[in-house]
Amino acid sequence: MIPVALAAIFLGGAVFALLLALLLAAGALEYHRLTGEGRARSVAELGAAGVIVVILAFAAGGWPALLAVLTVALGAVAIATRGATGATLLAGGGIVYLAAPGIALVGLRATDEGLTLVLAVVLAVWATDTGAYMAGRSLGGPKLWPRLSPSKTWSGLAGGILAAAAVLALVAGIQGGAAIALAVVVGAFSALVAQAGDLFESWLKRRVGAKDSGTLIPGHGGVLDRIDGLIAAAPAFALVHLGLAGSGMWWP
């Protein structure tokens, strides 16, 4: 899957947006199963379709198209859930939860420095997962949140933060012109958010007693199991980029 993902990132444009939309729509179906809304198949399918059209609307028409399509999608969800407040919030929240990383990554990729920015956040999340796994396995120690994720440790959290900070500093150095010290801070922040996203997905699974979010990827669980950190980190990284873009201290 990694070569496909990297090829889409390098190509950008419609190919990148479409692949993201389909991937996150598959994640939406898993989300609805974990929240219990998957019992109503039409609601789950509507949520997945909503994720696709919202991301593609943003890619094609920017924020005006996104807001228009999102309003329609949330209205359709309210009708499909018959106005039941809890079900409407869960289903509508699923569209926002899964569309947000797609919007963030499509928006980042469309900028002049988009290729390196998208690679930076993706590599930071991969580094977080790898660093957390290696540090947790080798150092062990107190558990981070045993009720949600029995295998996660504080040493793993620290390892993930350090790995993401190092990788983002490396990418910034290769890019040239970016502030290395600031990249370290953003990398550490991205790692924290990514691990929070991982814990959130663990909470969703714990609610229904599921080991994996799905079975789409044999031996590796579902889509959400693979991209839970990126779902949280991508919007956070995009917001940081927007906040720093005009400072002259961030990405050239």
mmCIF file of N, CA and C in Angstrom, residues 48-158:
data_model
loop_
_atom_site.group_PDB
_atom_site.id
_atom_site.type_symbol
_atom_site.label_atom_id
_atom_site.label_comp_id
_atom_site.label_asym_id
_atom_site.label_seq_id
_atom_site.Cartn_x
_atom_site.Cartn_y
_atom_site.Cartn_z
ATOM 1 N N ALA A 48 -20.516 7.399 4.310
ATOM 2 C CA ALA A 48 -19.365 7.170 3.432
ATOM 3 C C ALA A 48 -19.462 8.017 2.171
ATOM 4 N N ALA A 49 -20.655 8.076 1.592
ATOM 5 C CA ALA A 49 -20.856 8.904 0.395
ATOM 6 C C ALA A 49 -20.632 10.374 0.712
ATOM 7 N N GLY A 50 -21.071 10.797 1.911
ATOM 8 C CA GLY A 50 -20.870 12.181 2.313
ATOM 9 C C GLY A 50 -19.398 12.544 2.397
ATOM 10 N N VAL A 51 -18.590 11.632 2.917
ATOM 11 C CA VAL A 51 -17.141 11.871 2.999
ATOM 12 C C VAL A 51 -16.556 12.065 1.605
ATOM 13 N N ILE A 52 -16.967 11.221 0.672
ATOM 14 C CA ILE A 52 -16.441 11.310 -0.697
ATOM 15 C C ILE A 52 -16.800 12.644 -1.334
ATOM 16 N N VAL A 53 -18.076 13.004 -1.282
ATOM 17 C CA VAL A 53 -18.502 14.206 -2.000
ATOM 18 C C VAL A 53 -17.955 15.477 -1.349
ATOM 19 N N VAL A 54 -17.810 15.474 -0.030
ATOM 20 C CA VAL A 54 -17.268 16.659 0.643
ATOM 21 C C VAL A 54 -15.814 16.876 0.238
ATOM 22 N N ILE A 55 -15.018 15.816 0.254
ATOM 23 C CA ILE A 55 -13.599 15.947 -0.113
ATOM 24 C C ILE A 55 -13.451 16.349 -1.573
ATOM 25 N N LEU A 56 -14.205 15.700 -2.467
ATOM 26 C CA LEU A 56 -14.094 16.014 -3.886
ATOM 27 C C LEU A 56 -14.640 17.406 -4.191
ATOM 28 N N ALA A 57 -15.673 17.832 -3.457
ATOM 29 C CA ALA A 57 -16.199 19.187 -3.649
ATOM 30 C C ALA A 57 -15.146 20.223 -3.283
ATOM 31 N N PHE A 58 -14.430 19.975 -2.195
ATOM 32 C CA PHE A 58 -13.370 20.900 -1.794
ATOM 33 C C PHE A 58 -12.249 20.912 -2.836
ATOM 34 N N ALA A 59 -11.875 19.726 -3.328
ATOM 35 C CA ALA A 59 -10.805 19.650 -4.324
ATOM 36 C C ALA A 59 -11.176 20.381 -5.602
ATOM 37 N N ALA A 60 -12.471 20.333 -5.961
ATOM 38 C CA ALA A 60 -12.903 20.932 -7.224
ATOM 39 C C ALA A 60 -13.285 22.402 -7.092
ATOM 40 N N GLY A 61 -13.895 22.768 -5.969
ATOM 41 C CA GLY A 61 -14.444 24.120 -5.865
ATOM 42 C C GLY A 61 -14.046 24.918 -4.653
ATOM 43 N N GLY A 62 -13.156 24.377 -3.819
ATOM 44 C CA GLY A 62 -12.702 25.127 -2.657
ATOM 45 C C GLY A 62 -13.737 25.196 -1.546
ATOM 46 N N TRP A 63 -13.568 26.186 -0.677
ATOM 47 C CA TRP A 63 -14.416 26.293 0.511
ATOM 48 C C TRP A 63 -15.893 26.532 0.210
ATOM 49 N N PRO A 64 -16.273 27.376 -0.764
ATOM 50 C CA PRO A 64 -17.709 27.550 -1.032
ATOM 51 C C PRO A 64 -18.396 26.235 -1.398
ATOM 52 N N ALA A 65 -17.767 25.454 -2.275
ATOM 53 C CA ALA A 65 -18.347 24.165 -2.659
ATOM 54 C C ALA A 65 -18.387 23.219 -1.478
ATOM 55 N N LEU A 66 -17.330 23.215 -0.671
ATOM 56 C CA LEU A 66 -17.290 22.348 0.505
ATOM 57 C C LEU A 66 -18.440 22.656 1.454
ATOM 58 N N LEU A 67 -18.637 23.928 1.785
ATOM 59 C CA LEU A 67 -19.683 24.298 2.736
ATOM 60 C C LEU A 67 -21.076 23.959 2.210
ATOM 61 N N ALA A 68 -21.279 24.161 0.917
ATOM 62 C CA ALA A 68 -22.580 23.845 0.329
ATOM 63 C C ALA A 68 -22.857 22.345 0.392
ATOM 64 N N VAL A 69 -21.884 21.543 -0.018
ATOM 65 C CA VAL A 69 -22.066 20.090 -0.038
ATOM 66 C C VAL A 69 -22.171 19.542 1.381
ATOM 67 N N LEU A 70 -21.365 20.071 2.307
ATOM 68 C CA LEU A 70 -21.426 19.596 3.687
ATOM 69 C C LEU A 70 -22.788 19.879 4.304
ATOM 70 N N THR A 71 -23.355 21.048 4.014
ATOM 71 C CA THR A 71 -24.687 21.377 4.528
ATOM 72 C C THR A 71 -25.728 20.389 4.028
ATOM 73 N N VAL A 72 -25.654 20.076 2.742
ATOM 74 C CA VAL A 72 -26.593 19.101 2.166
ATOM 75 C C VAL A 72 -26.393 17.723 2.781
ATOM 76 N N ALA A 73 -25.124 17.310 2.942
ATOM 77 C CA ALA A 73 -24.827 15.987 3.485
ATOM 78 C C ALA A 73 -25.325 15.854 4.923
ATOM 79 N N LEU A 74 -25.105 16.863 5.732
ATOM 80 C CA LEU A 74 -25.571 16.809 7.119
ATOM 81 C C LEU A 74 -27.095 16.846 7.194
ATOM 82 N N GLY A 75 -27.718 17.590 6.283
ATOM 83 C CA GLY A 75 -29.176 17.588 6.224
ATOM 84 C C GLY A 75 -29.713 16.221 5.857
ATOM 85 N N ALA A 76 -29.062 15.553 4.900
ATOM 86 C CA ALA A 76 -29.477 14.209 4.497
ATOM 87 C C ALA A 76 -29.321 13.225 5.647
ATOM 88 N N VAL A 77 -28.249 13.390 6.428
ATOM 89 C CA VAL A 77 -28.035 12.525 7.593
ATOM 90 C C VAL A 77 -29.150 12.728 8.615
ATOM 91 N N ALA A 78 -29.528 13.982 8.851
ATOM 92 C CA ALA A 78 -30.595 14.264 9.814
ATOM 93 C C ALA A 78 -31.905 13.606 9.377
ATOM 94 N N ILE A 79 -32.178 13.627 8.084
ATOM 95 C CA ILE A 79 -33.396 12.988 7.565
ATOM 96 C C ILE A 79 -33.298 11.470 7.707
ATOM 97 N N ALA A 80 -32.134 10.911 7.358
ATOM 98 C CA ALA A 80 -31.959 9.459 7.399
ATOM 99 C C ALA A 80 -32.036 8.910 8.816
ATOM 100 N N THR A 81 -31.602 9.702 9.796
ATOM 101 C CA THR A 81 -31.660 9.258 11.193
ATOM 102 C C THR A 81 -32.951 9.685 11.878
ATOM 103 N N ARG A 82 -33.878 10.220 11.084
ATOM 104 C CA ARG A 82 -35.214 10.603 11.566
ATOM 105 C C ARG A 82 -35.163 11.609 12.719
ATOM 106 N N GLY A 83 -34.143 12.444 12.696
ATOM 107 C CA GLY A 83 -34.066 13.511 13.682
ATOM 108 C C GLY A 83 -33.675 13.072 15.069
ATOM 109 N N ALA A 84 -33.316 11.784 15.247
ATOM 110 C CA ALA A 84 -32.860 11.315 16.562
ATOM 111 C C ALA A 84 -31.524 11.988 16.871
ATOM 112 N N THR A 85 -31.495 12.793 17.915
ATOM 113 C CA THR A 85 -30.338 13.661 18.159
ATOM 114 C C THR A 85 -29.029 12.890 18.263
ATOM 115 N N GLY A 86 -29.023 11.829 19.069
ATOM 116 C CA GLY A 86 -27.789 11.065 19.249
ATOM 117 C C GLY A 86 -27.301 10.449 17.961
ATOM 118 N N ALA A 87 -28.204 9.828 17.219
ATOM 119 C CA ALA A 87 -27.825 9.181 15.959
ATOM 120 C C ALA A 87 -27.374 10.210 14.935
ATOM 121 N N THR A 88 -28.052 11.361 14.899
ATOM 122 C CA THR A 88 -27.678 12.409 13.945
ATOM 123 C C THR A 88 -26.285 12.947 14.243
ATOM 124 N N LEU A 89 -25.994 13.166 15.522
ATOM 125 C CA LEU A 89 -24.679 13.672 15.909
ATOM 126 C C LEU A 89 -23.576 12.665 15.588
ATOM 127 N N LEU A 90 -23.836 11.386 15.862
ATOM 128 C CA LEU A 90 -22.835 10.361 15.572
ATOM 129 C C LEU A 90 -22.577 10.249 14.077
ATOM 130 N N ALA A 91 -23.654 10.206 13.296
ATOM 131 C CA ALA A 91 -23.498 10.051 11.853
ATOM 132 C C ALA A 91 -22.898 11.305 11.223
ATOM 133 N N GLY A 92 -23.407 12.475 11.618
ATOM 134 C CA GLY A 92 -22.856 13.716 11.087
ATOM 135 C C GLY A 92 -21.423 13.939 11.533
ATOM 136 N N GLY A 93 -21.141 13.595 12.785
ATOM 137 C CA GLY A 93 -19.777 13.706 13.283
ATOM 138 C C GLY A 93 -18.825 12.809 12.524
ATOM 139 N N GLY A 94 -19.323 11.655 12.063
ATOM 140 C CA GLY A 94 -18.474 10.757 11.286
ATOM 141 C C GLY A 94 -18.040 11.377 9.970
ATOM 142 N N ILE A 95 -18.945 12.125 9.339
ATOM 143 C CA ILE A 95 -18.582 12.799 8.084
ATOM 144 C C ILE A 95 -17.489 13.827 8.348
ATOM 145 N N VAL A 96 -17.656 14.616 9.405
ATOM 146 C CA VAL A 96 -16.656 15.638 9.727
ATOM 147 C C VAL A 96 -15.328 14.992 10.115
ATOM 148 N N TYR A 97 -15.395 13.964 10.947
ATOM 149 C CA TYR A 97 -14.197 13.272 11.440
ATOM 150 C C TYR A 97 -13.375 12.682 10.302
ATOM 151 N N LEU A 98 -14.039 12.083 9.317
ATOM 152 C CA LEU A 98 -13.309 11.431 8.227
ATOM 153 C C LEU A 98 -13.018 12.358 7.061
ATOM 154 N N ALA A 99 -13.835 13.391 6.877
ATOM 155 C CA ALA A 99 -13.567 14.318 5.769
ATOM 156 C C ALA A 99 -12.470 15.314 6.115
ATOM 157 N N ALA A 100 -12.343 15.676 7.392
ATOM 158 C CA ALA A 100 -11.372 16.695 7.796
ATOM 159 C C ALA A 100 -9.941 16.377 7.375
ATOM 160 N N PRO A 101 -9.438 15.149 7.600
ATOM 161 C CA PRO A 101 -8.062 14.876 7.142
ATOM 162 C C PRO A 101 -7.927 14.925 5.632
ATOM 163 N N GLY A 102 -8.966 14.505 4.916
ATOM 164 C CA GLY A 102 -8.917 14.592 3.458
ATOM 165 C C GLY A 102 -8.839 16.030 2.980
ATOM 166 N N ILE A 103 -9.657 16.894 3.577
ATOM 167 C CA ILE A 103 -9.639 18.316 3.227
ATOM 168 C C ILE A 103 -8.271 18.926 3.543
ATOM 169 N N ALA A 104 -7.731 18.576 4.726
ATOM 170 C CA ALA A 104 -6.433 19.120 5.130
ATOM 171 C C ALA A 104 -5.330 18.705 4.160
ATOM 172 N N LEU A 105 -5.300 17.429 3.796
ATOM 173 C CA LEU A 105 -4.231 16.936 2.932
ATOM 174 C C LEU A 105 -4.379 17.448 1.502
ATOM 175 N N VAL A 106 -5.606 17.510 1.010
ATOM 176 C CA VAL A 106 -5.832 18.066 -0.332
ATOM 177 C C VAL A 106 -5.432 19.537 -0.352
ATOM 178 N N GLY A 107 -5.815 20.273 0.704
ATOM 179 C CA GLY A 107 -5.459 21.683 0.768
ATOM 180 C C GLY A 107 -3.958 21.900 0.846
ATOM 181 N N LEU A 108 -3.272 21.104 1.648
ATOM 182 C CA LEU A 108 -1.814 21.213 1.739
ATOM 183 C C LEU A 108 -1.154 20.896 0.400
ATOM 184 N N ARG A 109 -1.632 19.833 -0.246
ATOM 185 C CA ARG A 109 -1.005 19.391 -1.501
ATOM 186 C C ARG A 109 -1.176 20.420 -2.607
ATOM 187 N N ALA A 110 -2.217 21.242 -2.532
ATOM 188 C CA ALA A 110 -2.488 22.227 -3.579
ATOM 189 C C ALA A 110 -1.609 23.469 -3.465
ATOM 190 N N THR A 111 -0.874 23.623 -2.366
ATOM 191 C CA THR A 111 0.002 24.782 -2.213
ATOM 192 C C THR A 111 1.292 24.583 -3.007
ATOM 193 N N ASP A 112 2.047 25.665 -3.157
ATOM 194 C CA ASP A 112 3.296 25.581 -3.923
ATOM 195 C C ASP A 112 4.275 24.584 -3.323
ATOM 196 N N GLU A 113 4.305 24.508 -1.999
ATOM 197 C CA GLU A 113 5.215 23.594 -1.321
ATOM 198 C C GLU A 113 4.500 22.324 -0.870
ATOM 199 N N GLY A 114 3.369 22.026 -1.523
ATOM 200 C CA GLY A 114 2.476 20.963 -1.077
ATOM 201 C C GLY A 114 3.085 19.588 -0.998
ATOM 202 N N LEU A 115 3.937 19.239 -1.953
ATOM 203 C CA LEU A 115 4.517 17.892 -1.949
ATOM 204 C C LEU A 115 5.301 17.634 -0.673
ATOM 205 N N THR A 116 6.189 18.552 -0.313
ATOM 206 C CA THR A 116 6.995 18.340 0.890
ATOM 207 C C THR A 116 6.158 18.449 2.158
ATOM 208 N N LEU A 117 5.129 19.297 2.153
ATOM 209 C CA LEU A 117 4.279 19.422 3.338
ATOM 210 C C LEU A 117 3.502 18.135 3.608
ATOM 211 N N VAL A 118 2.922 17.563 2.561
ATOM 212 C CA VAL A 118 2.174 16.313 2.736
ATOM 213 C C VAL A 118 3.117 15.187 3.140
ATOM 214 N N LEU A 119 4.255 15.105 2.480
ATOM 215 C CA LEU A 119 5.240 14.088 2.872
ATOM 216 C C LEU A 119 5.675 14.289 4.322
ATOM 217 N N ALA A 120 5.811 15.547 4.735
ATOM 218 C CA ALA A 120 6.251 15.832 6.098
ATOM 219 C C ALA A 120 5.267 15.289 7.123
ATOM 220 N N VAL A 121 3.980 15.551 6.942
ATOM 221 C CA VAL A 121 3.015 15.096 7.939
ATOM 222 C C VAL A 121 2.852 13.579 7.892
ATOM 223 N N VAL A 122 2.863 12.995 6.698
ATOM 224 C CA VAL A 122 2.743 11.535 6.592
ATOM 225 C C VAL A 122 3.951 10.852 7.230
ATOM 226 N N LEU A 123 5.144 11.346 6.923
ATOM 227 C CA LEU A 123 6.352 10.752 7.495
ATOM 228 C C LEU A 123 6.410 10.967 9.007
ATOM 229 N N ALA A 124 5.917 12.103 9.483
ATOM 230 C CA ALA A 124 5.896 12.357 10.927
ATOM 231 C C ALA A 124 5.003 11.344 11.641
ATOM 232 N N VAL A 125 3.858 11.032 11.036
ATOM 233 C CA VAL A 125 2.949 10.053 11.650
ATOM 234 C C VAL A 125 3.558 8.659 11.601
ATOM 235 N N TRP A 126 4.135 8.288 10.466
ATOM 236 C CA TRP A 126 4.806 6.983 10.389
ATOM 237 C C TRP A 126 5.928 6.896 11.417
ATOM 238 N N ALA A 127 6.695 7.960 11.556
ATOM 239 C CA ALA A 127 7.786 7.974 12.535
ATOM 240 C C ALA A 127 7.239 7.858 13.959
ATOM 241 N N THR A 128 6.107 8.509 14.220
ATOM 242 C CA THR A 128 5.476 8.412 15.534
ATOM 243 C C THR A 128 5.144 6.965 15.865
ATOM 244 N N ASP A 129 4.499 6.283 14.937
ATOM 245 C CA ASP A 129 4.115 4.882 15.166
ATOM 246 C C ASP A 129 5.346 4.002 15.366
ATOM 247 N N THR A 130 6.353 4.199 14.512
ATOM 248 C CA THR A 130 7.558 3.367 14.589
ATOM 249 C C THR A 130 8.340 3.656 15.863
ATOM 250 N N GLY A 131 8.537 4.945 16.166
ATOM 251 C CA GLY A 131 9.274 5.310 17.373
ATOM 252 C C GLY A 131 8.575 4.850 18.636
ATOM 253 N N ALA A 132 7.248 4.962 18.668
ATOM 254 C CA ALA A 132 6.489 4.527 19.838
ATOM 255 C C ALA A 132 6.597 3.017 20.019
ATOM 256 N N TYR A 133 6.499 2.285 18.926
ATOM 257 C CA TYR A 133 6.590 0.820 19.005
ATOM 258 C C TYR A 133 7.969 0.389 19.506
ATOM 259 N N MET A 134 9.021 0.948 18.913
ATOM 260 C CA MET A 134 10.379 0.535 19.259
ATOM 261 C C MET A 134 10.727 0.921 20.698
ATOM 262 N N ALA A 135 10.376 2.139 21.096
ATOM 263 C CA ALA A 135 10.680 2.571 22.463
ATOM 264 C C ALA A 135 9.858 1.792 23.480
ATOM 265 N N GLY A 136 8.589 1.582 23.170
ATOM 266 C CA GLY A 136 7.734 0.839 24.092
ATOM 267 C C GLY A 136 8.189 -0.593 24.287
ATOM 268 N N ARG A 137 8.605 -1.230 23.186
ATOM 269 C CA ARG A 137 9.053 -2.621 23.270
ATOM 270 C C ARG A 137 10.396 -2.739 23.983
ATOM 271 N N SER A 138 11.291 -1.806 23.744
ATOM 272 C CA SER A 138 12.638 -1.919 24.301
ATOM 273 C C SER A 138 12.733 -1.386 25.727
ATOM 274 N N LEU A 139 11.965 -0.339 26.060
ATOM 275 C CA LEU A 139 12.078 0.292 27.367
ATOM 276 C C LEU A 139 10.962 -0.112 28.328
ATOM 277 N N GLY A 140 9.772 -0.367 27.782
ATOM 278 C CA GLY A 140 8.651 -0.731 28.645
ATOM 279 C C GLY A 140 8.288 0.402 29.590
ATOM 280 N N GLY A 141 7.942 0.032 30.829
ATOM 281 C CA GLY A 141 7.619 1.039 31.827
ATOM 282 C C GLY A 141 6.127 1.213 32.031
ATOM 283 N N PRO A 142 5.740 2.271 32.733
ATOM 284 C CA PRO A 142 4.326 2.491 33.065
ATOM 285 C C PRO A 142 3.455 2.615 31.816
ATOM 286 N N LYS A 143 2.222 2.123 31.937
ATOM 287 C CA LYS A 143 1.275 2.185 30.827
ATOM 288 C C LYS A 143 0.721 3.603 30.678
ATOM 289 N N LEU A 144 0.475 3.977 29.440
ATOM 290 C CA LEU A 144 -0.032 5.315 29.150
ATOM 291 C C LEU A 144 -1.490 5.451 29.551
ATOM 292 N N TRP A 145 -2.317 4.515 29.105
ATOM 293 C CA TRP A 145 -3.747 4.530 29.420
ATOM 294 C C TRP A 145 -4.266 3.099 29.277
ATOM 295 N N PRO A 146 -4.000 2.256 30.253
ATOM 296 C CA PRO A 146 -4.276 0.819 30.110
ATOM 297 C C PRO A 146 -5.727 0.476 29.818
ATOM 298 N N ARG A 147 -6.658 1.289 30.285
ATOM 299 C CA ARG A 147 -8.073 0.976 30.032
ATOM 300 C C ARG A 147 -8.419 1.085 28.558
ATOM 301 N N LEU A 148 -7.737 1.981 27.850
ATOM 302 C CA LEU A 148 -8.009 2.164 26.428
ATOM 303 C C LEU A 148 -7.094 1.323 25.558
ATOM 304 N N SER A 149 -5.810 1.331 25.875
ATOM 305 C CA SER A 149 -4.831 0.641 25.040
ATOM 306 C C SER A 149 -3.761 0.029 25.942
ATOM 307 N N PRO A 150 -3.930 -1.237 26.311
ATOM 308 C CA PRO A 150 -3.033 -1.875 27.284
ATOM 309 C C PRO A 150 -1.570 -1.923 26.865
ATOM 310 N N SER A 151 -1.290 -1.842 25.566
ATOM 311 C CA SER A 151 0.096 -1.991 25.112
ATOM 312 C C SER A 151 0.874 -0.675 25.084
ATOM 313 N N LYS A 152 0.199 0.449 25.151
ATOM 314 C CA LYS A 152 0.886 1.740 25.039
ATOM 315 C C LYS A 152 1.517 2.143 26.363
ATOM 316 N N THR A 153 2.744 2.684 26.278
ATOM 317 C CA THR A 153 3.484 3.102 27.462
ATOM 318 C C THR A 153 3.904 4.562 27.328
ATOM 319 N N TRP A 154 4.303 5.132 28.464
ATOM 320 C CA TRP A 154 4.819 6.494 28.445
ATOM 321 C C TRP A 154 6.140 6.565 27.682
ATOM 322 N N SER A 155 6.932 5.509 27.773
ATOM 323 C CA SER A 155 8.180 5.496 27.006
ATOM 324 C C SER A 155 7.899 5.462 25.514
ATOM 325 N N GLY A 156 6.839 4.757 25.127
ATOM 326 C CA GLY A 156 6.447 4.735 23.723
ATOM 327 C C GLY A 156 5.993 6.100 23.247
ATOM 328 N N LEU A 157 5.243 6.808 24.094
ATOM 329 C CA LEU A 157 4.823 8.174 23.753
ATOM 330 C C LEU A 157 6.039 9.066 23.523
ATOM 331 N N ALA A 158 7.015 8.982 24.433
ATOM 332 C CA ALA A 158 8.227 9.794 24.296
ATOM 333 C C ALA A 158 9.000 9.410 23.040
#
